[in-house]
Coordinates of C-alpha atoms and ligand atoms in Angstrom, one line a residue:
X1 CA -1.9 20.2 -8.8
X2 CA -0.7 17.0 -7.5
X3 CA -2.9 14.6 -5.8
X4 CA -1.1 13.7 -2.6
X5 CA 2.1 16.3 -1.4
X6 CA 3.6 14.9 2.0
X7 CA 6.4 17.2 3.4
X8 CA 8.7 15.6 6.0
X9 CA 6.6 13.7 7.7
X10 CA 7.9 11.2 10.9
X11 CA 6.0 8.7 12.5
X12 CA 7.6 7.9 16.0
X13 CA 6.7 5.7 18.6
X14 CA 7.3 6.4 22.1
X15 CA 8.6 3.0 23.7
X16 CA 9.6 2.2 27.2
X17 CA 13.0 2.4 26.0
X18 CA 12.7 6.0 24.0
X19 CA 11.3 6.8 20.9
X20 CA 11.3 4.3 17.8
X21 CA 11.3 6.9 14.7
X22 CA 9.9 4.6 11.9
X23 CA 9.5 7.3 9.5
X24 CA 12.5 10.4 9.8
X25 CA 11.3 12.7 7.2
X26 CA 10.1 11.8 4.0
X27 CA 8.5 13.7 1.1
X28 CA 7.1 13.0 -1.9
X29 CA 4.4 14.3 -4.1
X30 CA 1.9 12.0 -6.1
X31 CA 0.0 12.6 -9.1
X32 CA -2.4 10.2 -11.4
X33 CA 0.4 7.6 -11.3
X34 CA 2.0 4.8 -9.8
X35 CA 4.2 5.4 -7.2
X36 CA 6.3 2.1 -6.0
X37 CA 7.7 2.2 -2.2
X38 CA 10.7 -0.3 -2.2
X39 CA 13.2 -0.9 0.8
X40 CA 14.2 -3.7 3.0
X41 CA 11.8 -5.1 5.9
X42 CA 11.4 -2.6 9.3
X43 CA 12.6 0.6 6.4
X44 CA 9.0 2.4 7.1
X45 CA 6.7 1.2 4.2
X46 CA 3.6 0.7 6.0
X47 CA 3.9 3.7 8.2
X48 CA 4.4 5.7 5.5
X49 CA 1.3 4.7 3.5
X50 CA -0.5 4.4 7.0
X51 CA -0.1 7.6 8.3
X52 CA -1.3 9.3 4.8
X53 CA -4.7 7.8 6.3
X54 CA -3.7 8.8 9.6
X55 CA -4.0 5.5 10.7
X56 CA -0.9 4.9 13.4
X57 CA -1.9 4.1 16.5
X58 CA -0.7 5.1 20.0
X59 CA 2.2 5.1 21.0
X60 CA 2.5 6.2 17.7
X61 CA 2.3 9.7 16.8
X62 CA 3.0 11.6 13.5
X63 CA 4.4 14.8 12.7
X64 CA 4.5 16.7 9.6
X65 CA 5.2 19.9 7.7
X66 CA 2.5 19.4 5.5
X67 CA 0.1 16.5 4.4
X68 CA -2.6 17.7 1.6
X69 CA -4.7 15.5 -0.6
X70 CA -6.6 16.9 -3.7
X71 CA -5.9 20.5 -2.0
X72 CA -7.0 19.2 1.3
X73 CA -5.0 19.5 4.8
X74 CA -5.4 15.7 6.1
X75 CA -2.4 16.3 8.7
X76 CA -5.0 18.6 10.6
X77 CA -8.3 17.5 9.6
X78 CA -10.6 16.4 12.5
X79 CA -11.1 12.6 12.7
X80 CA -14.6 12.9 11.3
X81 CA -13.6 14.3 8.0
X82 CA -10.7 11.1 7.8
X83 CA -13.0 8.7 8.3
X84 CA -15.3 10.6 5.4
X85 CA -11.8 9.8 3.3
X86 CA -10.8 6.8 4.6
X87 CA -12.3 3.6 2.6
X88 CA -14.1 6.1 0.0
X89 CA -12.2 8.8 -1.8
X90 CA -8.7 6.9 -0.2
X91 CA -8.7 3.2 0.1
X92 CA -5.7 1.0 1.2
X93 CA -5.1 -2.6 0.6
X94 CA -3.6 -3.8 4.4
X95 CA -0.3 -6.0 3.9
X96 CA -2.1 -8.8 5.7
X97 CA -5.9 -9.3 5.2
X98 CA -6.7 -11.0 8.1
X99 CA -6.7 -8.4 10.3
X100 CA -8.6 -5.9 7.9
X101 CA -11.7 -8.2 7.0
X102 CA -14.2 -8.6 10.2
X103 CA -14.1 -12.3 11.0
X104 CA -17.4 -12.2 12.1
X105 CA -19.0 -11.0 8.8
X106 CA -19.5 -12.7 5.4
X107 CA -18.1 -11.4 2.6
X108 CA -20.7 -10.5 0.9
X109 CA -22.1 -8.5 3.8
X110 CA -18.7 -6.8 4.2
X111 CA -18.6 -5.9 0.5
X112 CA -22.3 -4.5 0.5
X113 CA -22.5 -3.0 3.9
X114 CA -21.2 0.7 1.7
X115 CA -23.0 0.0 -1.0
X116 CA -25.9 0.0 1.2
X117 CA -25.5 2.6 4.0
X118 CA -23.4 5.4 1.9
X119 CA -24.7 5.0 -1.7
X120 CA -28.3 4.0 -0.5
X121 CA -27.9 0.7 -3.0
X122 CA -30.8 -1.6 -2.6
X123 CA -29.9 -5.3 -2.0
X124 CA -30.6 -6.7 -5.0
X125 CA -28.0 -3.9 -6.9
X126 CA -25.7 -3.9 -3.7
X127 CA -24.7 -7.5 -4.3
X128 CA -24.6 -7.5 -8.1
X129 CA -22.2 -4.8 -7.6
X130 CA -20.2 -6.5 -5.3
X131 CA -20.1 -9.8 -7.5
X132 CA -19.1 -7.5 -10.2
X133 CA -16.2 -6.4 -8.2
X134 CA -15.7 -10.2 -7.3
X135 CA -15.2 -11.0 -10.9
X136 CA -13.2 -8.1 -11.9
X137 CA -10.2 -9.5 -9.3
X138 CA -10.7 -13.1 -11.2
X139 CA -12.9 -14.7 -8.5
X140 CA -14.5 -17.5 -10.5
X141 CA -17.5 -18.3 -8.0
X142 CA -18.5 -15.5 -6.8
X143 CA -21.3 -16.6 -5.2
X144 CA -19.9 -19.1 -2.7
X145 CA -17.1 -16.2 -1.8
X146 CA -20.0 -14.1 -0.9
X147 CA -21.2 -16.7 1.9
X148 CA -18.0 -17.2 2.7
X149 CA -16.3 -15.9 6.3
X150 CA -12.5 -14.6 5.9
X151 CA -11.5 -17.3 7.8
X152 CA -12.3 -19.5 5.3
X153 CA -10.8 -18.0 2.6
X154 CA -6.9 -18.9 1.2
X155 CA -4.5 -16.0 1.6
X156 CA -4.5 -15.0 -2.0
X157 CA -8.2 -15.2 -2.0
X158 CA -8.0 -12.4 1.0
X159 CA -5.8 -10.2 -1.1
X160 CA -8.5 -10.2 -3.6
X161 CA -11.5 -9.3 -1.9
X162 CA -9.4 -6.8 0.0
X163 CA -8.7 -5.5 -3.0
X164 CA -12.7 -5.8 -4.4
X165 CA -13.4 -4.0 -1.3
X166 CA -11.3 -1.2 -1.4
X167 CA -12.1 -0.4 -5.2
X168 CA -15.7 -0.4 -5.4
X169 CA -16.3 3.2 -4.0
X170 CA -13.6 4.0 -6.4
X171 CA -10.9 5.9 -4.6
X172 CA -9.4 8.8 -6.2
X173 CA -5.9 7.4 -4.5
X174 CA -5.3 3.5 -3.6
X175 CA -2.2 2.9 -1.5
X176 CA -2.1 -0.8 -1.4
X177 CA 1.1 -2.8 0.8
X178 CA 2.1 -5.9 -0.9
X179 CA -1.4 -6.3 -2.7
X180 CA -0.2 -9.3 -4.6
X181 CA 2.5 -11.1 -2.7
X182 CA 0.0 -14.5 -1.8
X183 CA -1.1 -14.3 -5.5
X184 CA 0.1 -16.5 -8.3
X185 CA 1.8 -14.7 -11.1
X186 CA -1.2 -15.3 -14.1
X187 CA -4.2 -13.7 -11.1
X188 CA -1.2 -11.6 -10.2
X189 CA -0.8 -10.1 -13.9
X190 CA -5.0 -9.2 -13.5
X191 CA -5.0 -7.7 -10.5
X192 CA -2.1 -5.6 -11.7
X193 CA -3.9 -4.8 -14.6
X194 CA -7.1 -3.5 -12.9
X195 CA -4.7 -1.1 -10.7
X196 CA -3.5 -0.3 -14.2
X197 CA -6.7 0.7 -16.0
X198 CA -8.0 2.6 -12.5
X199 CA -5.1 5.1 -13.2
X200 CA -5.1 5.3 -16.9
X201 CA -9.0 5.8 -17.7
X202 CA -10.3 7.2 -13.7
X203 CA -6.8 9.2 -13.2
X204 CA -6.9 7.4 -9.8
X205 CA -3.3 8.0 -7.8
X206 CA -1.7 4.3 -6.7
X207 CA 0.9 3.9 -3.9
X208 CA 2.3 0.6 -4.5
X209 CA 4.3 -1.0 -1.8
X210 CA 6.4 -3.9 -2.6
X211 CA 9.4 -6.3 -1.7
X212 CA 9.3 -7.0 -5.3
X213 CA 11.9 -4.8 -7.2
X214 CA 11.5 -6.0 -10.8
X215 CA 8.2 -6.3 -10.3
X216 CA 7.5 -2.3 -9.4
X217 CA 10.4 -1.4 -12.0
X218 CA 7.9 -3.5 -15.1
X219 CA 3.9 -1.7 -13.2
X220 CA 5.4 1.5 -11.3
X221 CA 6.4 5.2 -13.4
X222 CA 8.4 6.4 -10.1
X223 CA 9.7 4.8 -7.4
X224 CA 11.2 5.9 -3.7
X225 CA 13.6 3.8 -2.7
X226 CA 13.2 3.6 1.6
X227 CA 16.1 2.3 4.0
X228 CA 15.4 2.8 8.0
X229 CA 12.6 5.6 7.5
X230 CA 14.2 7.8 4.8
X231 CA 14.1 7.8 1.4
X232 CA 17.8 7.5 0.0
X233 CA 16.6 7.7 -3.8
X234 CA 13.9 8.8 -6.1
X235 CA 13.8 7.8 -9.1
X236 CA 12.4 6.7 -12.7
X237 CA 10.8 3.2 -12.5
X238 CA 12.6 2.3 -15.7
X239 CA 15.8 2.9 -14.3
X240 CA 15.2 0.9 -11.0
X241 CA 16.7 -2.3 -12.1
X242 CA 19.9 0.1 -13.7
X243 CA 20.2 2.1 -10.5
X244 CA 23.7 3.4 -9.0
X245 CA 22.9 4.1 -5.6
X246 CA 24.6 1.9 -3.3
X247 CA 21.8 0.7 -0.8
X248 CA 19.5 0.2 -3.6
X249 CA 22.3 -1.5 -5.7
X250 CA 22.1 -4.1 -2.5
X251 CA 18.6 -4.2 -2.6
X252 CA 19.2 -5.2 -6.3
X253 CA 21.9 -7.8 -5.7
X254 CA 19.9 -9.5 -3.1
X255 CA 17.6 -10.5 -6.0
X256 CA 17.6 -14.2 -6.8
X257 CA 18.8 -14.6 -10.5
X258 CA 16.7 -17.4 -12.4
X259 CA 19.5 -19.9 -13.3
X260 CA 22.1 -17.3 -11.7
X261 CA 24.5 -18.6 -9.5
X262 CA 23.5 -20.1 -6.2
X263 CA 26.0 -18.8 -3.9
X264 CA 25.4 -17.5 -0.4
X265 CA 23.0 -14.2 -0.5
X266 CA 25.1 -11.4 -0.6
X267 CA 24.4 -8.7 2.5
X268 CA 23.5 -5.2 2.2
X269 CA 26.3 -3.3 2.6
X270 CA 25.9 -0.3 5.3
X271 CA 29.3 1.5 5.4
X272 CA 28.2 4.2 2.9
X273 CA 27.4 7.4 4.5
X274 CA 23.8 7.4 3.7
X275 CA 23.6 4.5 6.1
X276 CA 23.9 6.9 8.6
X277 CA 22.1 9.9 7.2
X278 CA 20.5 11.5 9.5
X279 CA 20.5 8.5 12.1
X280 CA 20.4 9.6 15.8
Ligands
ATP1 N1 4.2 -0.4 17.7 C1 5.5 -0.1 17.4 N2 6.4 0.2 18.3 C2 7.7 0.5 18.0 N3 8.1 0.4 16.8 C3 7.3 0.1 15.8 C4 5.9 -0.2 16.0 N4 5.3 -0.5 14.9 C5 6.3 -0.3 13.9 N5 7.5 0.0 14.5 C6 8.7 0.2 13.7 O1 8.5 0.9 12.6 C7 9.5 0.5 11.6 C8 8.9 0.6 10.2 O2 7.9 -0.5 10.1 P1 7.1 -0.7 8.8 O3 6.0 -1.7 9.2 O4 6.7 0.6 8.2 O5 8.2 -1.4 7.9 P2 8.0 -2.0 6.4 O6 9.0 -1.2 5.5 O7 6.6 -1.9 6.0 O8 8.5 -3.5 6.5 P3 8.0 -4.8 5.8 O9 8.6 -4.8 4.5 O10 8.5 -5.9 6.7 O11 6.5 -4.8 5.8 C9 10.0 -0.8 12.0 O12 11.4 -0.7 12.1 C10 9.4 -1.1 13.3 O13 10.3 -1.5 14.3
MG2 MG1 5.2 -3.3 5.6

């Protein structure tokens, strides 16, 4: 049984100038792996992996066939028994950590605070836990980032205690949305690896959203390739780089070659007819 099944599942939002669909339908089923999401900017990443946590808010609304995790109907299930998922058995790493860390909090409290109140952890064990997890995304002085208030932290710094945070209850599934784009490529390669290790040895399930194609074709097995809330192809990680379809062969072209030539970017060609698939 897979971990995750999502069956046609739209996220709309009603606008003052009719409704916005930024998700038109997508499916795709997720076991002990590593997913990649690829498509251009405004092609329905986030939404997707939001609305798995049922986290789009008015006027956004989502609609579905069928959403079940580990056997479990999450597109019905009461908003009590998703926040019992949410953070615990499914974490997700937001695109932009500023706005998921409390700015008012340390750290250290925020990384505890679970520890504390849902596995009963007593300080002491709470925050050696926590500095463990501090260590495990290459922070070098723990300590100090455990006084520390987000706003005082760099932007790849965030990423990484986001990331701390969301894997210390040890999710069964992480989605995490651009988890390593403020992070230099050698802390970039560790954090990568951690993700890595979660799903070989715990069997955890990993959505991982990216702008990066070459970088989810080396760390991802499958990949959905997304353009304007649909997903035009599925397909083997390995063959991302070598793939035929003409929006993601764009996608592809768009990517800078290192000593390549420097001509103009080329655009993304939208004359095919899956440009129009299903558009209104
Ligand atoms: N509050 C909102 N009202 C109307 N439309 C919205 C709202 N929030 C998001 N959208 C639309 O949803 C679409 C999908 O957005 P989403 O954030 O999922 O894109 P993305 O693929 O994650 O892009 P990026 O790569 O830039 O992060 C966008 O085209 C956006 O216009
Ligand atoms: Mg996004």
């Amino acid at each position: 049984m897979s971990l995750l099944d999502v069956r046609n599942l739209r996220v709309t939002f009603d606008t003052e100038t009719g409704p916005v669909q930024a998700v038109r339908g997508v499916s795709f089923s997720l076991g002990h792996e590593r997913l990649g999401i690829v498509g251009e900017s405004g092609s329905g990443k986030t939404m997707t992996g939001r609305a798995v946590l049922r986290l789009i808010r008015p006027p956004g609304r989502i609609e579905a066939e069928a959403m079940t995790f580990d056997g479990q109907d999450i597109l019905n299930a009461s908003e009590r028994d998703m926040r019992a998922l949410r953070g615990k058995r499914i974490g997700m790493v937001m695109q932009d950590p500023k706005y998921s860390l409390n700015p008012v909090m340390s750290v250290g409290r925020q990384l505890t605070e679970g520890l504390r109140l849902r596995d009963g952890l007593g300080r002491a064990d709470a925050t050696a836990k926590a500095i463990a997890a501090l260590e495990a995304v290459q922070i070098r002085d723990p300590a100090r980032v455990m006084d520390a208030y987000p706003h005082e932290l760099s932007g790849g710094m965030g990423q990484r205690v986001m990331i701390a945070m969301m894997l210390i209850p040890e999710p069964d599934l992480l989605i995490a949305d651009e988890p390593t784009s403020a992070l230099d490529v050698t802390v970039q390669a560790e954090v990568l690896s951690i993700l890595d290790a979660l799903v070989r040895d715990r069997g955890m399930g990993l959505i991982f959203i990216s702008h990066d194609l070459r970088l989810v074709a080396r760390f991802c097995d499958r990949v959905l390739v997304m353009y304007k809330g649909l997903v035009v192809e599925e397909l083997a990680a390995s063959n991302l780089l070598a793939a035929q379809h003409p929006y993601t062969r764009g996608l592809l072209n768009c990517l800078p070659r290192i000593g390549g030539q420097r001509g103009p970017l080329p655009g993304l060609d939208r004359t095919g007819s899956w440009a129009s698939e299903g558009a209104e």
